[in-house]
Coordinates of C-alpha atoms in Angstrom, one line a residue:
X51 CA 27.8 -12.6 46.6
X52 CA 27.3 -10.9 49.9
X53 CA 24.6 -12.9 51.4
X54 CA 22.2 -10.3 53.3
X55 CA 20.6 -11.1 56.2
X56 CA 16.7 -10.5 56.8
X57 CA 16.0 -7.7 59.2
X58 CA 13.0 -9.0 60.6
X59 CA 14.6 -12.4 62.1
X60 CA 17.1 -10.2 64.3
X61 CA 16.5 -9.7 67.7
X62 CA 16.5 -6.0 67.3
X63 CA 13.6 -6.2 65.0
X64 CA 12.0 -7.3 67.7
X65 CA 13.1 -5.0 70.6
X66 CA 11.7 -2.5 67.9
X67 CA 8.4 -4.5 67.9
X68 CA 8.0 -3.5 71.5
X69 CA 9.3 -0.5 71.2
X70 CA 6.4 0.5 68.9
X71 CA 4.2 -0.3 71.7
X72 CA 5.6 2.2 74.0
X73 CA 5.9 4.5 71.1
X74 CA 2.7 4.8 70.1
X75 CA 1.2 5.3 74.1
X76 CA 3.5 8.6 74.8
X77 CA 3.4 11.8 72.9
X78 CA 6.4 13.8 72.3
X79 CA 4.8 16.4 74.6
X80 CA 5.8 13.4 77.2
X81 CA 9.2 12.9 75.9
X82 CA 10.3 16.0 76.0
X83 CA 9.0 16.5 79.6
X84 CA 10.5 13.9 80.6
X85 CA 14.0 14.4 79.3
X86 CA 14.7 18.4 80.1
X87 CA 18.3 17.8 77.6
X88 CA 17.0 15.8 75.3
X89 CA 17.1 18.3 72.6
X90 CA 20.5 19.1 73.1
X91 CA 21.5 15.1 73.0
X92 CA 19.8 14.8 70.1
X93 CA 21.3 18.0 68.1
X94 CA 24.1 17.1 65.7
X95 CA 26.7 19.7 63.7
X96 CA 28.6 18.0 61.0
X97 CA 29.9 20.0 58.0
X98 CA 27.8 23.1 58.6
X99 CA 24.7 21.4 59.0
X100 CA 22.9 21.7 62.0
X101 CA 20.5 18.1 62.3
X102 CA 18.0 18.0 65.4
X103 CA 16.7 14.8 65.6
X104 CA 14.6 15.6 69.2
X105 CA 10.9 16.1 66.9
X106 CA 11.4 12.2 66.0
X107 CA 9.0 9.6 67.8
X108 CA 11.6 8.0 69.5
X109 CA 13.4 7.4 72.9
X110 CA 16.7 6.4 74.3
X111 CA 15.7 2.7 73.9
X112 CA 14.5 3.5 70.3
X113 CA 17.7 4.8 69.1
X114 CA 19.6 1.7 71.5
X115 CA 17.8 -0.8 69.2
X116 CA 17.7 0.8 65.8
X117 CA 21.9 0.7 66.3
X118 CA 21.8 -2.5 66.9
X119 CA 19.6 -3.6 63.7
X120 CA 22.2 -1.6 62.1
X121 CA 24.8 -4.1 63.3
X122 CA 22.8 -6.9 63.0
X123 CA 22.2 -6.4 59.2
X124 CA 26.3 -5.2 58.6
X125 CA 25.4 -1.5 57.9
X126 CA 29.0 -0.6 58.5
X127 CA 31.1 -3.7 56.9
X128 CA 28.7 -3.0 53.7
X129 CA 29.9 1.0 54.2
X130 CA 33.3 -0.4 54.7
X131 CA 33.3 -2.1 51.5
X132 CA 32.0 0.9 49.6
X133 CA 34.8 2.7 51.0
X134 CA 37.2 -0.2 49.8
X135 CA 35.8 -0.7 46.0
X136 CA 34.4 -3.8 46.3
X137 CA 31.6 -4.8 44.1
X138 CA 29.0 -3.9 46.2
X139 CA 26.3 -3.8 43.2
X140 CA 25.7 -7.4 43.3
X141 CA 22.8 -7.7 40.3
X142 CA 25.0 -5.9 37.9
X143 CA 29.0 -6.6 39.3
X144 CA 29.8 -2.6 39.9
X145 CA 31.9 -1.3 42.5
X146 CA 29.6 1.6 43.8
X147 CA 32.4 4.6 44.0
X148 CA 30.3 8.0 44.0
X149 CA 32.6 8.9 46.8
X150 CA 36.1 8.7 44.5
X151 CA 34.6 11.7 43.0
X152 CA 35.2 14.3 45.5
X153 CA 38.1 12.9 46.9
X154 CA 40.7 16.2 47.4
X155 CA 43.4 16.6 45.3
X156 CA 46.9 15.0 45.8
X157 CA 44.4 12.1 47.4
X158 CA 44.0 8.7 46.3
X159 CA 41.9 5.7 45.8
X160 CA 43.4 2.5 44.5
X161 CA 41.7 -0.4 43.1
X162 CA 42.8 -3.6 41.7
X163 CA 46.5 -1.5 41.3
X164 CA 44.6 1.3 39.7
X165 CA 44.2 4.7 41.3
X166 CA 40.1 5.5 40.6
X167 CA 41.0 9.4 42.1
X168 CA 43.9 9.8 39.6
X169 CA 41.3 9.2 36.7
X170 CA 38.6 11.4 38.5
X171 CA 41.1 14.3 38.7
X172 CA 41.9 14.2 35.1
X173 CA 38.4 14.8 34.2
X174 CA 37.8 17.4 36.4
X175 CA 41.2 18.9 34.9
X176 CA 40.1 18.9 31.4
X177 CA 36.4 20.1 33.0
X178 CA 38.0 23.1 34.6
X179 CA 40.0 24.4 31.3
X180 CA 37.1 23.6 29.6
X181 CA 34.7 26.5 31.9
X182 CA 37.9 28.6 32.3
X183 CA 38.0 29.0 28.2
X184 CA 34.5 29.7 28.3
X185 CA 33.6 31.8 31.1
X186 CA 37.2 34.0 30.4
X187 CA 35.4 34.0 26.2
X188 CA 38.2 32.1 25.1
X189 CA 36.0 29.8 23.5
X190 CA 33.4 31.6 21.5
X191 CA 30.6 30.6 19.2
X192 CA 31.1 30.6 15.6
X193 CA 30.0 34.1 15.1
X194 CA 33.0 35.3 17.4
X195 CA 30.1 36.1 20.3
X196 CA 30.7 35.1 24.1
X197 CA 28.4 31.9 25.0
X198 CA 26.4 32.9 28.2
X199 CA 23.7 30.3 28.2
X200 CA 24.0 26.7 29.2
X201 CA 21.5 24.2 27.6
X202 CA 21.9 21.1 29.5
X203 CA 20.6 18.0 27.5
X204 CA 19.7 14.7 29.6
X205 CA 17.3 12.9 31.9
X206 CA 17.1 11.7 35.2
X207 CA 20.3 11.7 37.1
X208 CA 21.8 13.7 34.7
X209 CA 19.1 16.4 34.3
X210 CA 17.6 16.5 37.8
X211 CA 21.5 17.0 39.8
X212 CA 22.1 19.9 37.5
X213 CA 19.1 21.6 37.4
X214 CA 18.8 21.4 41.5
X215 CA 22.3 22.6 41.3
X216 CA 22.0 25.7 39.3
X217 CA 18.9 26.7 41.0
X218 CA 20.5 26.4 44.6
X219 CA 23.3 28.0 43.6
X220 CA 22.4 30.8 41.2
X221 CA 24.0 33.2 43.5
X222 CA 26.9 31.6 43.0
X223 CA 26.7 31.9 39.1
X224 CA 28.9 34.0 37.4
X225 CA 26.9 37.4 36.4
X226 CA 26.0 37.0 32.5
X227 CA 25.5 33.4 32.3
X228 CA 22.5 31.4 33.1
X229 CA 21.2 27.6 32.4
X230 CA 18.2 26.3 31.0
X231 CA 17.3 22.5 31.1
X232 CA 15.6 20.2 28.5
X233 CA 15.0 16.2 29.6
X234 CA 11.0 14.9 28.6
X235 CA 10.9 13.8 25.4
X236 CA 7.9 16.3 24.7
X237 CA 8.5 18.5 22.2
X238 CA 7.2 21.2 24.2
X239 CA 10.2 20.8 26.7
X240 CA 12.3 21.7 24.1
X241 CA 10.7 24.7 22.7
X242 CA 10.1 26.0 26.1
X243 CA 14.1 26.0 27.2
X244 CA 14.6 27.2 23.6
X245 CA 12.6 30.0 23.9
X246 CA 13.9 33.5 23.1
X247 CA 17.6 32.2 23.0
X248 CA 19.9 33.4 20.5
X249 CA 21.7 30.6 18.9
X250 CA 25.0 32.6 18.7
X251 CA 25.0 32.7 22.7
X252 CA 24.0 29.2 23.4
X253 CA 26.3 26.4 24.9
X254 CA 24.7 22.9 24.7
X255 CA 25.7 20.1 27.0
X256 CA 24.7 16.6 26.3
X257 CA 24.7 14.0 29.0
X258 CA 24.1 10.7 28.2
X259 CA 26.8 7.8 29.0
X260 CA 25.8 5.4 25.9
X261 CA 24.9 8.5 24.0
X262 CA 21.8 6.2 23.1
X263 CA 19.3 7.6 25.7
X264 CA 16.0 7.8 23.9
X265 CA 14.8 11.0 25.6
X266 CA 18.3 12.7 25.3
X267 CA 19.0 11.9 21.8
X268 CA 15.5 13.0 20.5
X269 CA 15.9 16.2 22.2
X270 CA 19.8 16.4 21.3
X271 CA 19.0 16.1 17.3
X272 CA 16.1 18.7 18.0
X273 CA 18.7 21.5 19.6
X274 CA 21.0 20.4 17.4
X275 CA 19.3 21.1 14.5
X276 CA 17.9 24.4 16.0
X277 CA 21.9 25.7 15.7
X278 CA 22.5 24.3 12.1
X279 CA 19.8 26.1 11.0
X280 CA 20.9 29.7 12.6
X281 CA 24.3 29.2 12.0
X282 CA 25.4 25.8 9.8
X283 CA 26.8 22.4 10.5
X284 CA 29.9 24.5 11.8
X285 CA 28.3 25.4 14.9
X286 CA 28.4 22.4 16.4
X287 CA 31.8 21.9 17.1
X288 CA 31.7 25.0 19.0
X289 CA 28.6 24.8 20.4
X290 CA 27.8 21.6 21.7
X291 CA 30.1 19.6 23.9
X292 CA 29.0 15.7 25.2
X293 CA 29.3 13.5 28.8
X294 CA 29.5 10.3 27.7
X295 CA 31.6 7.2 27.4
X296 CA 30.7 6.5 24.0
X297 CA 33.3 8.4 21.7
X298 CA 32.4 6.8 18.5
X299 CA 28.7 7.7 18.8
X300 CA 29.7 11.2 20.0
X301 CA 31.8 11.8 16.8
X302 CA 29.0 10.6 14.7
X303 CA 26.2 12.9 15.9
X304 CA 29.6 15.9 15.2
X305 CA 30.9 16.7 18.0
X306 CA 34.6 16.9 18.6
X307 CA 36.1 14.2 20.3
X308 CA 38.1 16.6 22.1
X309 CA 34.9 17.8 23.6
X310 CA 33.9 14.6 25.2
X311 CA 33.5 14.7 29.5
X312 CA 34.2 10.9 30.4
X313 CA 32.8 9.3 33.4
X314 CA 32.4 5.3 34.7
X315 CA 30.0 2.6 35.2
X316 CA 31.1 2.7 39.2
X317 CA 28.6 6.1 39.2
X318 CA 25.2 5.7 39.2
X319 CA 23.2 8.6 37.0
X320 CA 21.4 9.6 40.8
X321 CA 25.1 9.8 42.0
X322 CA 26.8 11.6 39.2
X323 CA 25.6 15.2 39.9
X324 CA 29.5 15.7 41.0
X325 CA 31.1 14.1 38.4
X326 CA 31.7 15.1 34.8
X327 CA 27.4 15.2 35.0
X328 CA 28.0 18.2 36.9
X329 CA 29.5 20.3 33.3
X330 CA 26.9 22.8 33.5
X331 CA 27.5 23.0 37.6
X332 CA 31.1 23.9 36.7
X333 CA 30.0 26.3 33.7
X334 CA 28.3 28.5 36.2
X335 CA 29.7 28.6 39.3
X336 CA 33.1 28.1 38.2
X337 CA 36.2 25.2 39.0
X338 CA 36.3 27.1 42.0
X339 CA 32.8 26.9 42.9
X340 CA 33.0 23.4 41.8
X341 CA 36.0 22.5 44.2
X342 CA 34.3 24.1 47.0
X343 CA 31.3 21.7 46.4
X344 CA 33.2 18.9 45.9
X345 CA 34.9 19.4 49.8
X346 CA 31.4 19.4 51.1
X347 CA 30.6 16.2 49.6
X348 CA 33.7 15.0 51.0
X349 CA 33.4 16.1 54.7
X350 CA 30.1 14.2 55.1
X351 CA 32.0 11.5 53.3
X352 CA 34.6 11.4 56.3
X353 CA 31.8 12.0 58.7
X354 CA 29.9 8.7 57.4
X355 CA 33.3 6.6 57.0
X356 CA 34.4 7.5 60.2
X357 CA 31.8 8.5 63.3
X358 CA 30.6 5.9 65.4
X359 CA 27.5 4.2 64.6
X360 CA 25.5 6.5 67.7
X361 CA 26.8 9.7 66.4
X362 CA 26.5 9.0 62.6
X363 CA 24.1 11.8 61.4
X364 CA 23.3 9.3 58.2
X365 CA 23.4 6.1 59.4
X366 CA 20.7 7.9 61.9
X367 CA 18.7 9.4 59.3
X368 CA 18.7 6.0 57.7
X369 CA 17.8 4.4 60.9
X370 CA 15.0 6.4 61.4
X371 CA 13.2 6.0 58.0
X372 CA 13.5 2.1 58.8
X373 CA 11.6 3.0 62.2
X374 CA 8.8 4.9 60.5
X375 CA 8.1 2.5 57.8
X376 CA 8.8 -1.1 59.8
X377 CA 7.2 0.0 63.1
X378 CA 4.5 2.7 62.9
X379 CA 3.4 2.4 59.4
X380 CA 4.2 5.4 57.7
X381 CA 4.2 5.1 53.8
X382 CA 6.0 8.4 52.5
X383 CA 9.0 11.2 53.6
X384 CA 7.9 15.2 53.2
X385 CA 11.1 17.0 52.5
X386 CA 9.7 20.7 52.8
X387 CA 12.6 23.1 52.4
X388 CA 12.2 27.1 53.7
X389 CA 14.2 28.1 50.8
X390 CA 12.8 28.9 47.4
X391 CA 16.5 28.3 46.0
X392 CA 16.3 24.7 47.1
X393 CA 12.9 24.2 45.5
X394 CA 14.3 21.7 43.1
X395 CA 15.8 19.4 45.8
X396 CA 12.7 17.4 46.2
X397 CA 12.5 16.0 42.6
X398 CA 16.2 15.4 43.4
X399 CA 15.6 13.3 46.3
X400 CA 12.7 11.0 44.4
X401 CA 15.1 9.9 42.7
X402 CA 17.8 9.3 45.3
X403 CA 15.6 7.5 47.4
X404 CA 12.9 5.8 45.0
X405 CA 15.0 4.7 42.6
X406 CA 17.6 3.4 45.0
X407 CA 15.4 1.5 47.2
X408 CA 12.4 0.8 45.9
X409 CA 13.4 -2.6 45.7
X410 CA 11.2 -6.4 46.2
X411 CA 13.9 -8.4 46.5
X412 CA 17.5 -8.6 48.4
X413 CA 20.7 -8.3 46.5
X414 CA 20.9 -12.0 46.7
X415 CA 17.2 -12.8 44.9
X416 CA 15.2 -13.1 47.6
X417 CA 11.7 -11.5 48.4
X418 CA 12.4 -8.6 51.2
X419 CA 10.5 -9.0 54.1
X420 CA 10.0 -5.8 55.4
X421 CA 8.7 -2.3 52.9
X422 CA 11.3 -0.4 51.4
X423 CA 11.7 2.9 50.2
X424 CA 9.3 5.4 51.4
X425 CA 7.5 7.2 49.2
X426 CA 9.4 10.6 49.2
X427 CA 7.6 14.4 47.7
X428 CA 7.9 17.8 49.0
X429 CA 7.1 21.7 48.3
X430 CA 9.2 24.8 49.1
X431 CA 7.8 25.9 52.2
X432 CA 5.7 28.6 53.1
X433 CA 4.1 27.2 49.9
X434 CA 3.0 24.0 51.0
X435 CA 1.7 25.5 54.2
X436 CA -1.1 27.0 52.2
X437 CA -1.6 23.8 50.5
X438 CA -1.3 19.9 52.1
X439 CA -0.1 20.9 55.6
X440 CA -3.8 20.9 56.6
X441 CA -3.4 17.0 56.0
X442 CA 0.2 17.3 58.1
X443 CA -1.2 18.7 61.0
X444 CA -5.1 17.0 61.3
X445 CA -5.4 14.4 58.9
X446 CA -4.8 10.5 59.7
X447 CA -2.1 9.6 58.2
X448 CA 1.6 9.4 59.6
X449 CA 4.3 11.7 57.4
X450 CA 7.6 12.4 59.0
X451 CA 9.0 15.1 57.7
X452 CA 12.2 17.0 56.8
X453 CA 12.3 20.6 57.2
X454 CA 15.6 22.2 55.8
X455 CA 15.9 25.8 56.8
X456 CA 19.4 28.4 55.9
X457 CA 20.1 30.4 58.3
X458 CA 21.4 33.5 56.3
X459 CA 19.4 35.2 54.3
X460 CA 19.6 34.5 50.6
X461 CA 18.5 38.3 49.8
X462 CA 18.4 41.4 50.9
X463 CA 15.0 41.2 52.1
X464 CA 15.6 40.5 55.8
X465 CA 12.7 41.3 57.3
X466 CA 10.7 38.6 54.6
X467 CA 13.8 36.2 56.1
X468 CA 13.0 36.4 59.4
X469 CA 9.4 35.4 58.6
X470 CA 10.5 32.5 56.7
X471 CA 12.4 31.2 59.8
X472 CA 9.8 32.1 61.7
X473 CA 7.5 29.5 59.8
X474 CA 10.0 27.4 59.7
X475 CA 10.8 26.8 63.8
X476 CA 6.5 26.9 64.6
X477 CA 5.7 24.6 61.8
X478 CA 8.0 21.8 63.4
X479 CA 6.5 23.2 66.6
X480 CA 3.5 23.4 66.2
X481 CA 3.5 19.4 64.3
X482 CA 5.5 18.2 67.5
X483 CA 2.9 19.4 70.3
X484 CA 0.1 20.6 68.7
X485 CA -2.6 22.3 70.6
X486 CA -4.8 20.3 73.2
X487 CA -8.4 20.6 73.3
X488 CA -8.4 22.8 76.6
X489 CA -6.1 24.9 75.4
X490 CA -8.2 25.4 72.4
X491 CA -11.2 26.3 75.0
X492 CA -9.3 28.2 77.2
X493 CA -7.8 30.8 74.9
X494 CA -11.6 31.3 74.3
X495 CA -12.5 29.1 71.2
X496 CA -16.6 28.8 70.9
X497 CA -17.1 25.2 72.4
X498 CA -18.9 24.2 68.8
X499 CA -15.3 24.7 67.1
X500 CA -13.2 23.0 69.7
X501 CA -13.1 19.6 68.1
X502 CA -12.2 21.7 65.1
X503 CA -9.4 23.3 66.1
X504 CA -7.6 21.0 67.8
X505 CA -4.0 19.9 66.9
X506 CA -3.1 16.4 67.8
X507 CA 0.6 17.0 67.5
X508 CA 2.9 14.1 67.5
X509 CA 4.0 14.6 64.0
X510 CA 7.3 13.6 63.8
X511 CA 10.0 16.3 61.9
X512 CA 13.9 16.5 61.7
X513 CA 15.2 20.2 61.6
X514 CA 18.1 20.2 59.3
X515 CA 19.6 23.7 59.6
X516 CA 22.1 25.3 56.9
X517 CA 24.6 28.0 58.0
X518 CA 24.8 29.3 54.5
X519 CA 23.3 27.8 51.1
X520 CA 27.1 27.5 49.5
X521 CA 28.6 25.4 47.0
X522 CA 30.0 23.8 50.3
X523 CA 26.9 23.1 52.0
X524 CA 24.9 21.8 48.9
X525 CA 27.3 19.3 48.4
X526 CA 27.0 18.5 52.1
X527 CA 23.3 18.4 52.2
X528 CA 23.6 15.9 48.8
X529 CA 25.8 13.4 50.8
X530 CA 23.8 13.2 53.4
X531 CA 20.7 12.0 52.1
X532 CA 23.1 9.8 49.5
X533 CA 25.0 8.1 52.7
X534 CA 21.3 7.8 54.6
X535 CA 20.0 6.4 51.7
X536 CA 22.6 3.5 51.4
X537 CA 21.6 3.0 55.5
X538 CA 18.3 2.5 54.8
X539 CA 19.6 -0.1 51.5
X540 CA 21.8 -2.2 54.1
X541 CA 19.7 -2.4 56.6
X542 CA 16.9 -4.1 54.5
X543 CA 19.6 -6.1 52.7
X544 CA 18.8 -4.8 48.5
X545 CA 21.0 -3.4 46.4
X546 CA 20.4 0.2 46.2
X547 CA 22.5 1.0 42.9
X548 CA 20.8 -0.5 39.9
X549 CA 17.5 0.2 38.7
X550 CA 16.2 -2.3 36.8
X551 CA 12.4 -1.2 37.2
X552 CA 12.8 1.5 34.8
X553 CA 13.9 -0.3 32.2
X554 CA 10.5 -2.5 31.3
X555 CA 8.3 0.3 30.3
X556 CA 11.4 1.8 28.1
X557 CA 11.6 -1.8 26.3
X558 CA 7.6 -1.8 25.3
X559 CA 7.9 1.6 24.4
X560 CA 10.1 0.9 21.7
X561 CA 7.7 -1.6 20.4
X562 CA 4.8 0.8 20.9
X563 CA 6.5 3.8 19.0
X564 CA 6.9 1.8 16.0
X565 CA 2.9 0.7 15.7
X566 CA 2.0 4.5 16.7
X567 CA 3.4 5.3 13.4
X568 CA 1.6 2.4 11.2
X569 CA 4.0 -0.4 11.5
X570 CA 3.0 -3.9 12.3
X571 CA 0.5 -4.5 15.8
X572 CA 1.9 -6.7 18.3
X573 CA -0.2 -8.8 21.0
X574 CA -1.6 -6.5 23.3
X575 CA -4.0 -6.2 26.0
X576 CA -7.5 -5.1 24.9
X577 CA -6.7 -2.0 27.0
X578 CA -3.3 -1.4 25.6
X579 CA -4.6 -2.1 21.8
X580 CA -7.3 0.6 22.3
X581 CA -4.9 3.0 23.4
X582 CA -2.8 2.8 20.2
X583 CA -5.8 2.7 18.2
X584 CA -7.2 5.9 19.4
X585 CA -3.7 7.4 18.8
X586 CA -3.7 6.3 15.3
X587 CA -6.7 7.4 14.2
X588 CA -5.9 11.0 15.9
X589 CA -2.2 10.8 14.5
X590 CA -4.3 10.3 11.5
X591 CA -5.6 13.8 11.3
X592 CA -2.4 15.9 11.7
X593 CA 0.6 13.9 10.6

């Protein structure tokens, strides 16, 4: 096991200690006066994305410091070793190889003797004749119709990837099909995404690597016995296909092992939007479109595996969520993007990052000794600025920010584009420098709102600019937070690729389900035993 070593006893961690000091008794109104090219230093452009790191609370001998942590903790040996295949998921013995999956074809990847990118390719092979049958209608539903709706079946990593997906890149879909998506286990999820569909048209995905997924089963027997009903047991051979690993449990619940998508325990389901996860990706934007993602992922791939540490656009991103939670206390990450299209990339990221590091001990069993993963939520902007930026620009607490902005319009409306941008560029201005208390009065404020309508400023925001939202430049924008997510993972030394916190409350549930139904009670809390009895007695009255 890789030992890791604790952040806090490096040197650098304390260089950073006094660096917080100085930090917090300048302003970035100071900084930036100060340094007239310092927003051109600290302006990056890698894979179409334009990062401008200048809005951050730091300085030179910030950034000096945070670069060495990172070589004081082994951020780029533990990189490195991703790179290589080693098993870098200590707690369950996985190599972590997201990255095999976009590796360009003809390329290769070769583990214990086996080439991983030979076995990816196949699967993105049969994934490609798969949406070319479809989306040419030379795979039809049992009626004879063309299948123009996706119904993708799963939950977490392999709901919240696709649904981002098909949102971002809906102008990328194919005309005539669409996607719906069904992952809580509420009933109501189901009937919503079910809603006014014709079963004749309907394609249903099911993405689940044990095919044993509580949530995705339930809903999967639900949808699948929505098409039995319309159309017989025949329809689902031709209208549902399955990601999984599990064949045998595949062709129980009837569907055609021929229509099984295959992926491997070196992808984590937060990872997997770009592997066989992706199905319903594929379905609407074609291989094509699929491909063209794929590269994206792979340039910042290259970018991460190969830029020094100081021009690293991750390993900086990474760096800097370590400096805001270790040094000046701040407890969550807004990622506001100006694009109603990216509204789903958010609840994408809450997974990325909490479920990656929210972590209490190291990868070798000890207690961290520093807080890890920030707390991360967001809102398409302008919405949010009608809602919680009051708290953003005058409240007390400390939320860096990412504001993600495309720079060609996504309609036709240009002029409502150039007052999106508009909002974009003054909000990180105006949470940078604010508006000083004499400027308030000179501009002619009544003295007895002053106090009021000042703007303390020095809220810290990164500018992450998109030349066009593309298949391309999602898949960019995905690896970037994935690779700055691993920074943040090996700088604190835990292993950001299992989640065993999630798996507790599934194990009581299981237990609970059965005594919400009348079977035997188990010890409970008094809280906890009230609960089910309530449910019982209501259960009672409409079951």
């Amino acid at each position: 096991m890789d030992p890791a070593v604790d952040p806090t006893t490096t040197s650098a961690w304390a260089a950073l200690g006094a660096d917080a000091e100085r930090i917090r008794a300048t302003t970035l109104r100071a900084l930036f006066a100060n340094d007239p090219g310092r927003a051109e230093a600290m302006t990056y452009e890698v894979a179409g994305i334009c990062a401008d790191l200048s809005k951050n609370l730091v300085d030179d001998g910030v950034i000096e410091h945070l670069l060495d942590l990172a070589r004081a903790t082994g951020v780029e040996a533990r990189r490195d070793a991703m790179f290589r295949g080693d098993r870098i998921n200590t707690s369950e013995d996985r190599r972590v190889l997201h990255i095999a999956l976009r590796i360009p074809p003809g390329g290769s990847l070769v583990v214990d003797g086996h080439d991983v990118a030979a076995d990816v390719a196949a699967v993105l092979e049969s994934m490609g004749d798969f949406t070319d049958a479809v989306r040419s209608g030379a795979w039809r539903g049992v009626t004879g119709e063309r299948l123009t709706t996706i119904v993708n079946i799963g939950i977490g990593g392999s709901f919240l990837g696709p649904k981002m997906a098909a949102e971002a890149l809906r102008r990328s879909t194919a005309a005539g099909l669409s996607a719906r998506f069904i992952a809580n286990v509420d009933g109501a999820d189901a009937e919503r995404a079910l809603s006014g569909l014709d079963p004749a048209t309907t394609l249903v995905v099911v993405s689940s690597k044990t095919f044993t997924t509580l949530e995705t089963m339930a809903n999967a027997h639900v949808v699948r016995d929505w098409l039995t009903d319309a159309l017989g047991e025949g329809a689902v051979a031709r209208h549902m296909v399955a990601v999984s690993t599990n064949a045998e449990a595949v062709a129980a619940f009837g569907i055609d092992a021929g229509s099984m998508f295959g992926f491997w325990d070196f992808v984590g389901g937060r990872y997997s939007m770009d592997s066989a996860i992706g199905l319903s990706t594929m379905l609407l934007i074609g291989r094509e479109g699929f491909a063209d993602m794929l590269a994206g992922f792979h340039a910042m791939d290259r970018h991460f595996a190969t830029a020094p540490l100081e021009e690293n656009l991750p390993i900086l991103l990474g760096l800097l969520r370590i400096w805001y939670s270790g040094f000046l206390g701040a407890q969550s990450l807004g990622v506001m993007p100006y694009s109603s299209d990216l509204g789903e990339l958010p609840a994408y990221l809450q997974q990325l990052e909490m479920e990656s590091n929210g972590k209490g001990v190291t990868r070798d069993g000890r207690p961290v000794s520093a807080d890890t993963g920030p707390i991360v939520w967001g809102e398409p902007g302008t919405d949010g600025q009608h809602s919680f930026y009051q708290l953003l620009h005058q409240g007390t607490r400390l939320v860096p920010l990412d504001l993600i902005g495309v720079l060609a319009p996504l309609s036709e409306h240009h002029a409502s584009h150039d007052q999106l941008m508009a909002n974009l560029i003054a909000q990180a201005e105006a949470l940078a420098f604010g508006r000083s208390a004499e400027e308030v009065a000179a501009a002619g404020v009544p003295s007895h709102q002053v106090a009021f309508r000042t703007f303390p400023g020095n809220r810290p925001s990164t500018l992450l600019l998109l030349d066009e939202l593309t298949p391309f430049s999602l898949g960019a924008l995905v690896a970037l937070y994935e690779h700055e997510v691993f920074t943040q993972g090996a700088v604190w030394g835990i292993d950001s690729f299992d989640q065993w916190g999630v798996e507790l409350g599934k194990a009581l549930a299981t237990a609970v389900a059965d005594e919400l139904v009348g079977g035997p009670r188990g010890p409970h809390d008094a809280s906890t035993a009230a609960a089910i009895a309530r449910y019982r007695a209501a259960r009672a009255r409409w079951a």
